[in-house]
Structure formats: C-alpha cells, structure tokens
mmCIF file of C-alpha atoms in Angstrom:
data_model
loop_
_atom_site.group_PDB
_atom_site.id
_atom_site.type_symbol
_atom_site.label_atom_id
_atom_site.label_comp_id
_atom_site.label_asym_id
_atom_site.label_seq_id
_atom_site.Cartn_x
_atom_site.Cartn_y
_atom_site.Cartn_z
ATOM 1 C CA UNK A 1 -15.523 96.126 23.740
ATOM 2 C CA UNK A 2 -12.110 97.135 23.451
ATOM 3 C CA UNK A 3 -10.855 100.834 22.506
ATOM 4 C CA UNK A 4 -11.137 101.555 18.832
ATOM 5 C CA UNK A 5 -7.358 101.745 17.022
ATOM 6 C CA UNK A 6 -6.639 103.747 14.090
ATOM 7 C CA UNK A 7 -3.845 102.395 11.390
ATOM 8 C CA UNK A 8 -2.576 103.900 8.543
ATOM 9 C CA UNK A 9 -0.808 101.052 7.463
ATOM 10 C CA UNK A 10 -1.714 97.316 7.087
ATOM 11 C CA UNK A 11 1.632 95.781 8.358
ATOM 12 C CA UNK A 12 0.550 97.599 11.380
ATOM 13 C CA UNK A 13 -3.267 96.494 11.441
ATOM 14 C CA UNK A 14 -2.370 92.638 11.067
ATOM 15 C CA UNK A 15 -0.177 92.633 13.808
ATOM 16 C CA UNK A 16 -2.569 94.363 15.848
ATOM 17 C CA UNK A 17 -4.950 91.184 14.538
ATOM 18 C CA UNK A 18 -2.278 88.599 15.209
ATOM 19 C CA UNK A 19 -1.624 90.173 18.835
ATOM 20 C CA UNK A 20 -5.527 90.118 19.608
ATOM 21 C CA UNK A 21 -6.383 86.188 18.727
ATOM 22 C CA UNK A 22 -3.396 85.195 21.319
ATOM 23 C CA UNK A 23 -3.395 82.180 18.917
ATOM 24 C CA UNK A 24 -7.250 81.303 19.134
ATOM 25 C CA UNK A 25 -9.503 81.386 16.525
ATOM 26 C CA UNK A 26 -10.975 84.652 15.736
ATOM 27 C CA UNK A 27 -13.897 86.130 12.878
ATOM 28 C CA UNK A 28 -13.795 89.487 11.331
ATOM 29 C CA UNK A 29 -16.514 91.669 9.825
ATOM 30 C CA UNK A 30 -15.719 95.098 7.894
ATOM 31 C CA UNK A 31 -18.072 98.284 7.565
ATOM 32 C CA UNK A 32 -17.987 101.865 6.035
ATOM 33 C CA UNK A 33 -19.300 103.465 8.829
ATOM 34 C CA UNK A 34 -19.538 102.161 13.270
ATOM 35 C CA UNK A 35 -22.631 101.296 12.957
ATOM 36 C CA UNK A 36 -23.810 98.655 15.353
ATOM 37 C CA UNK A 37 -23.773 95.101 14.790
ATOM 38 C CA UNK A 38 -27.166 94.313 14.220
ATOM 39 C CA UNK A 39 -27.932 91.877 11.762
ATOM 40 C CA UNK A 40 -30.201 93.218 8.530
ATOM 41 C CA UNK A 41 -33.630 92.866 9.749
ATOM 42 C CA UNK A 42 -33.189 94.732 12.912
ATOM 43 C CA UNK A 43 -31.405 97.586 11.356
ATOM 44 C CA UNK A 44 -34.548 99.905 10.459
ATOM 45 C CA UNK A 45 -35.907 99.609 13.631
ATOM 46 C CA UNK A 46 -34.515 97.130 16.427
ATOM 47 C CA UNK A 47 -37.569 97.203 18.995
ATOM 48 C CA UNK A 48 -39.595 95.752 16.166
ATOM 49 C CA UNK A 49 -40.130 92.000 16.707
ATOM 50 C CA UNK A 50 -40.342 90.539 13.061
ATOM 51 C CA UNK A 51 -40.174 86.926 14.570
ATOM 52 C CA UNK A 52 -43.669 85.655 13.283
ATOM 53 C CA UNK A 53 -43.247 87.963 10.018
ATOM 54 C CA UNK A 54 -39.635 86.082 9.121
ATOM 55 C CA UNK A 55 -41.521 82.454 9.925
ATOM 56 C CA UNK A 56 -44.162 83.668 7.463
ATOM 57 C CA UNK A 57 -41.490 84.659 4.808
ATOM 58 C CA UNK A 58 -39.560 81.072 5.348
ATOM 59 C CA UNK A 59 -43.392 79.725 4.792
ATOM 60 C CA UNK A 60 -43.888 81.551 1.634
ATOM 61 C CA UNK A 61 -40.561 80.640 -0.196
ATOM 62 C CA UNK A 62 -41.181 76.811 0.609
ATOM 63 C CA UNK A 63 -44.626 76.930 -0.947
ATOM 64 C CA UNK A 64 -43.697 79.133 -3.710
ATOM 65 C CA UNK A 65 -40.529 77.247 -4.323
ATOM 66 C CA UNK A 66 -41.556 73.890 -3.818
ATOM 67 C CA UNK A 67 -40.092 72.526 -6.860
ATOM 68 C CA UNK A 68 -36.774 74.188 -6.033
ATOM 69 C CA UNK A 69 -34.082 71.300 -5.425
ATOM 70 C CA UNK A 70 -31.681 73.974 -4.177
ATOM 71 C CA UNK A 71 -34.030 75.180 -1.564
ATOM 72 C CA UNK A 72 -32.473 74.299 1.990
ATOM 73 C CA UNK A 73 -34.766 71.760 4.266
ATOM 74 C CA UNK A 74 -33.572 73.347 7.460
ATOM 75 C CA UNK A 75 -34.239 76.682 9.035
ATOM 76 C CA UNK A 76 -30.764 77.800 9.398
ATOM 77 C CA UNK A 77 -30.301 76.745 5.973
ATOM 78 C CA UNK A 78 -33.336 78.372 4.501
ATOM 79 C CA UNK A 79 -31.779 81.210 6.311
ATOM 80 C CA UNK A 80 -28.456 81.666 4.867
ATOM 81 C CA UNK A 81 -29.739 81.073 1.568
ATOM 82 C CA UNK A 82 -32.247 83.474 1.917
ATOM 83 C CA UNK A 83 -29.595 86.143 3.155
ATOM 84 C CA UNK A 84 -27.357 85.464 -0.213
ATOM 85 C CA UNK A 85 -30.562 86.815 -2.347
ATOM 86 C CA UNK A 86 -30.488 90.156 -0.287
ATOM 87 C CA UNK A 87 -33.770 88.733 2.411
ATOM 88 C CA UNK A 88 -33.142 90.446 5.469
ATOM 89 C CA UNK A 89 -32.679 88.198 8.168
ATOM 90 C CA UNK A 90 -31.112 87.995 11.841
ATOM 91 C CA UNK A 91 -27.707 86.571 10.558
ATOM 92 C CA UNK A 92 -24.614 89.054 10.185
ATOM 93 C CA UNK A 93 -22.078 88.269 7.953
ATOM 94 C CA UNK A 94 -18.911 87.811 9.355
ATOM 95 C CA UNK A 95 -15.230 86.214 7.354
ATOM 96 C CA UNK A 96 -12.759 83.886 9.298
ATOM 97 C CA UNK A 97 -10.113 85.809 7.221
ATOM 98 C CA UNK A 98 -9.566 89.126 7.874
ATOM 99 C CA UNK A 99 -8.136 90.029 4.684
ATOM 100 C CA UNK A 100 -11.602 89.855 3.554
ATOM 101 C CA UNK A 101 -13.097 92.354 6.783
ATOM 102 C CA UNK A 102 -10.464 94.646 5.855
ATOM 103 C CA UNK A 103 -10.944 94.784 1.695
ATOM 104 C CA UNK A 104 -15.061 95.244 2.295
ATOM 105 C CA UNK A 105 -14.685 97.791 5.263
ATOM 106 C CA UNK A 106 -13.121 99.606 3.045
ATOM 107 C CA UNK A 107 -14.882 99.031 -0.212
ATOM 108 C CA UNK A 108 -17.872 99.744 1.973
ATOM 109 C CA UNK A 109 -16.096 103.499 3.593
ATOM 110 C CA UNK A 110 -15.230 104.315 -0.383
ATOM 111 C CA UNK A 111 -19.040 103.990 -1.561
ATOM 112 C CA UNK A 112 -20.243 105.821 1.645
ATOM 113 C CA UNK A 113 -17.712 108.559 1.448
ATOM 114 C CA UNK A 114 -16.786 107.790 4.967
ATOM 115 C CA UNK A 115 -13.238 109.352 6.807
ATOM 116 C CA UNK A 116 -12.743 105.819 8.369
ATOM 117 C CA UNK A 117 -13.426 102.088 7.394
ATOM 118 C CA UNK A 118 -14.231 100.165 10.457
ATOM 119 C CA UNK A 119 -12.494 96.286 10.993
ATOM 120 C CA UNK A 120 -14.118 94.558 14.039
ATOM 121 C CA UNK A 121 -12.539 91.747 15.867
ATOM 122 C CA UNK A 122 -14.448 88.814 17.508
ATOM 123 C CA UNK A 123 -12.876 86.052 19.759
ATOM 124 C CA UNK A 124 -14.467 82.679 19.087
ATOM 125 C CA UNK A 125 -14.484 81.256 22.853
ATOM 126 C CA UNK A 126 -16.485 78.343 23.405
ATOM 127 C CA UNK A 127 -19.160 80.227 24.881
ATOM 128 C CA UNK A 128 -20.482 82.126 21.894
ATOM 129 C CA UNK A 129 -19.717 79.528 19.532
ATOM 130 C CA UNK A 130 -23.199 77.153 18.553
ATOM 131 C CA UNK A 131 -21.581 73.633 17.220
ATOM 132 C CA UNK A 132 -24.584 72.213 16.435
ATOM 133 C CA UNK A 133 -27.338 74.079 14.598
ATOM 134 C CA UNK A 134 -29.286 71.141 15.148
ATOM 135 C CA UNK A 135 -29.677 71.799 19.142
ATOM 136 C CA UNK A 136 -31.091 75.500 18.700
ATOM 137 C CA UNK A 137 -34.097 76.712 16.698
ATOM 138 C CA UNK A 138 -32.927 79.656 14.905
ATOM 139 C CA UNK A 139 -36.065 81.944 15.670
ATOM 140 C CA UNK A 140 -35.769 80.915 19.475
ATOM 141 C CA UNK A 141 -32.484 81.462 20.364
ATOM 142 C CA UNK A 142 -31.645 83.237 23.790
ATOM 143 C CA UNK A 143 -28.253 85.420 23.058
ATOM 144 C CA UNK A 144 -25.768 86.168 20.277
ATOM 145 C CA UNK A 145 -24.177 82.698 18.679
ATOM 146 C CA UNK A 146 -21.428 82.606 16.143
ATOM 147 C CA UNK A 147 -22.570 80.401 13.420
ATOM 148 C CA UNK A 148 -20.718 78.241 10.825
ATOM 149 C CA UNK A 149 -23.179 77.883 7.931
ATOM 150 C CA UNK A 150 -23.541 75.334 5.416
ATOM 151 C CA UNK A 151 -21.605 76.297 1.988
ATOM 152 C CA UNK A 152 -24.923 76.553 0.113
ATOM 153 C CA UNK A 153 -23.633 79.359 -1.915
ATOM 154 C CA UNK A 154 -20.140 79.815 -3.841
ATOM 155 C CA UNK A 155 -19.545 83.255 -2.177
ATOM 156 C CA UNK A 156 -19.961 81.628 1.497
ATOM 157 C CA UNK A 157 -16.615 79.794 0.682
ATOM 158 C CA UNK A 158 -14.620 82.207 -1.435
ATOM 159 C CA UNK A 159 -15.401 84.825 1.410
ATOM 160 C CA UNK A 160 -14.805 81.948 4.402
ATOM 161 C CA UNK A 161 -17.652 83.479 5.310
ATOM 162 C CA UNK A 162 -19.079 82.871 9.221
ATOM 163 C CA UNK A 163 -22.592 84.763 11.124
ATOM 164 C CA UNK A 164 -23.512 85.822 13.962
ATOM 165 C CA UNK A 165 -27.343 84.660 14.872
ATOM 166 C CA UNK A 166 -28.981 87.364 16.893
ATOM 167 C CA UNK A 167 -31.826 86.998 19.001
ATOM 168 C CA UNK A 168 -34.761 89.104 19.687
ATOM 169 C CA UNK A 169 -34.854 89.952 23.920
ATOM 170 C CA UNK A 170 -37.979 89.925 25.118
ATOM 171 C CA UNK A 171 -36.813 91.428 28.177
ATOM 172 C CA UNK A 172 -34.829 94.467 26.388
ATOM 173 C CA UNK A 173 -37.832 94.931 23.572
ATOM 174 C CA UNK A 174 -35.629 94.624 20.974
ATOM 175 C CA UNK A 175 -33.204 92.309 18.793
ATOM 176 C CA UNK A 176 -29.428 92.136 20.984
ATOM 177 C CA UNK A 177 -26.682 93.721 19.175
ATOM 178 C CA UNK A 178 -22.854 92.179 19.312
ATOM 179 C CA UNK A 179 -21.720 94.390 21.345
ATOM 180 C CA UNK A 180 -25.000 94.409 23.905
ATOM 181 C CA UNK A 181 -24.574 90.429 24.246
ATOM 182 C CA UNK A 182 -22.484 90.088 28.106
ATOM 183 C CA UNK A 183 -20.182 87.086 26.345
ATOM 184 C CA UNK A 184 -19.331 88.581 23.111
ATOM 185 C CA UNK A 185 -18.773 92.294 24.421
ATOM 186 C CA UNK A 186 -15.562 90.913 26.496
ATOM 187 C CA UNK A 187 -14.078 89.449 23.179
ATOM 188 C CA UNK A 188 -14.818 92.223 20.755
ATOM 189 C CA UNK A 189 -12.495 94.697 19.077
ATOM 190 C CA UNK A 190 -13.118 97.292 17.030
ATOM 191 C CA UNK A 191 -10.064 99.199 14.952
ATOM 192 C CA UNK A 192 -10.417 101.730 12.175
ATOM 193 C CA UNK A 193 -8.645 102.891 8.714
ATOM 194 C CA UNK A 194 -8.098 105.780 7.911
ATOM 195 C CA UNK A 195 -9.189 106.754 4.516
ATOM 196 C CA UNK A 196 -6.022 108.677 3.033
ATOM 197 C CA UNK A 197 -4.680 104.922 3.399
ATOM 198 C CA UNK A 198 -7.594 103.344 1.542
ATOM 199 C CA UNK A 199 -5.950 103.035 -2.007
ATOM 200 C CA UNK A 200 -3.017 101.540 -0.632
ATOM 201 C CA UNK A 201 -4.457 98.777 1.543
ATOM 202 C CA UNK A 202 -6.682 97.750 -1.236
ATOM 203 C CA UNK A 203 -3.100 97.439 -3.619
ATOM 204 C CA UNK A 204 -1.748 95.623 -0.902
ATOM 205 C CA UNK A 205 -4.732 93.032 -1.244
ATOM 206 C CA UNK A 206 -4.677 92.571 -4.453
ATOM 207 C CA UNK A 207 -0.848 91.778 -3.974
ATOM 208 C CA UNK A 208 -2.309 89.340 -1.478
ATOM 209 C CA UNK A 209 -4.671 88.242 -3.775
ATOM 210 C CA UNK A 210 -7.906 89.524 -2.033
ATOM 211 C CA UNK A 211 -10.347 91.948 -4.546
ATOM 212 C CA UNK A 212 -13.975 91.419 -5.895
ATOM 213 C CA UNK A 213 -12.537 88.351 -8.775
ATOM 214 C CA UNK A 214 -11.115 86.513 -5.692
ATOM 215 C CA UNK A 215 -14.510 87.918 -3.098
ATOM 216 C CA UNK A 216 -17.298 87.409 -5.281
ATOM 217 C CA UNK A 217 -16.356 84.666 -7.836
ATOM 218 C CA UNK A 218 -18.365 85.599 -10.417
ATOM 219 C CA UNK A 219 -18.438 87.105 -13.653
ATOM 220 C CA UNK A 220 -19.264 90.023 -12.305
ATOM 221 C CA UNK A 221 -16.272 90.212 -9.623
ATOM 222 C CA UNK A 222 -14.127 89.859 -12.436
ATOM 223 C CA UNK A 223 -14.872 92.668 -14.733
ATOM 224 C CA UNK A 224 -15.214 94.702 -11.113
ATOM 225 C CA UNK A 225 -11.540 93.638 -10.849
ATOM 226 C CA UNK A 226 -10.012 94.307 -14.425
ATOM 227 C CA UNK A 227 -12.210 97.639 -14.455
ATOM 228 C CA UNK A 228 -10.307 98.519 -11.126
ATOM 229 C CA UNK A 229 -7.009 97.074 -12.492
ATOM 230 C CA UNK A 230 -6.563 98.852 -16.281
ATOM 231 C CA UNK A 231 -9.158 101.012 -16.273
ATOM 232 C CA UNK A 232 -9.929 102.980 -13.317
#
C-alpha cells in the first residue's frame, strides 16, 4: 500500500486522486478511523469462518421470504440486498466517485470523534476486477475481487456504489483483508483529512452537490440535509 497523505484542503486531495488513477478507473471507500478493510462479518473476529453460518442465513431469508418478489434469485444478489438491511456479509462497500469516500470518511471521523478521516484509493486493474458474477460462487471465492453489483437498491446508484468480495483463506485461518490480498496491496492508497478541515470539505460538497439528500435519497437524507443546512 502506498504511504498515507495528509490534506488540509480538498483542491489538494483531488489532485492527489486525479494523479493516482493515471487515467484508469479507480473506487474509493471513506472511514472515521484506519481500520482495516475487512468487510462486516469479519470485523469482530476475522479467524472466525462464518461460511456455513452466512449459507444458513441466505437459506433462512428465502424460506421466510418466499413470497417476497423483491428478493434477489442469485447469491451475489441475495447478498447485496442483504447488506442494504444492515446483514453482515463479506462485501465492503466501496463508491466509483470519490466525492462520496471523502463526504462519509468524514461524516464517519465526526460521529467517532476521530483527529483524521481516512480516504482509501483502489486501482481497478484487470486482475482484481470479477466481470462476471456468474463464473464465481460468492462463498468460494479464492482472493479479494472488486465487484459491480446489481442496482437492487436506490442508494447503490445515488452512492455509485461498488464492493469488494472477500474471501475466507483457509491457509491464513482467517477472512483476507484489502490490503493482505498480493494484487490489490500494489494498487492501494490510503490518504487522510485532517479534522480542523472537516467543516470545510463537507461545504465544499454540498457546493458540489454531494450531502446525505444527494447520498441517501430518502426522506430521511433530506431532513439530515436541511437540519445541517438552516439549523445546525
């Protein structure tokens, strides 16, 4: 991974962002404090193998929501939608715009009192990418694949929201971080904001027209939004 950078500015952090993709595609994911990139379920303990346990769980919403229409047929689909509704699962939410990293890393720094928010950059090279969900089973996958999900879920879009899949080694005895994959850990970036420069970035957003109306576009985004705007 490369050397963490600090900006006080955002001018500054996007061209940092621009200078990294070298014109390739890249995905961004935001956090309030470095932890590591482990997707949900691994978080709480990442030697724990919860492979059969999530199978179980996919088992259980199909019978108990069997006269769901909304319910996705597929795994991967299942998956995402699952992950929407709070299920822990071994997707982590990534954005293709980095706007969006930026406004939740440090939404996510303001609610955890944290000195820095956190902005991670990750190359999409071939390599890492998985173009067909079909060709993988998502509970048997063998490294760390960047995923483009089916829009199942208004927020996906509005966010341009992206995953990494992460798989559980059992050679390592535990579920592979970002960073731990070999492919990924050459392409990955990780800068940092400092906090005195929190309430300006997030002005600057909303300038640019990223807050919670435009993030989670919903009722409740909104009056998150106009609360922040002319009340707060």
């Amino acid at each position: 991974m490369v050397t963490d950078l600090c900006f006080s500015s955002l001018t500054e952090l996007l061209a940092n962002i621009f200078a990294f993709s070298r014109g390739e595609d890249v995905i961004y994911r935001g956090q309030g404090k470095d932890y590591s990139l482990l997707p949900g379920i691994a978080r709480a303990n990442p030697v724990n193998d919860l492979t059969a346990k999530e199978l179980l769980v996919q088992q259980e919403i199909r019978r108990l929501m069997a006269s769901d229409q909304q319910i996705p047929d597929t795994d991967w689909g299942l998956t995402t939608y699952s992950q929407h509704y709070g299920m822990p699962t071994r997707l982590l939410d990534w954005s293709h715009n980095p706007l969006v990293a930026i406004w939740f890393a440090i939404q996510s720094a303001m609610r955890e009192k944290s000195p820095m928010a956190y902005v991670y950059l990750l190359r999409r090279i071939p390599a890492i990418v998985l173009p067909n969900l079909a060709s993988q089973k998502i509970h048997s996958i063998e490294q760390v694949w960047v995923i483009n999900p089916p829009f199942n879920n208004p927020r996906i879009a509005a966010q341009a929201g992206c995953f990494t899949a992460h798989p559980y080694s059992q050679r390592a005895n535990r579920y592979v971080a970002v960073a731990d994959d070999p492919a990924c850990a050459t392409v990955l970036m990780k800068t940092c904001i400092q906090s005195t420069s929190f309430d300006s970035f997030v002005r600057e957003l909303d300038i640019l027209g990223v807050n919670s109306n435009a993030i989670y576009a919903d009722f409740t985004g909104l009056c998150d939004y106009l609360k922040w705007k002319h009340l707060l």
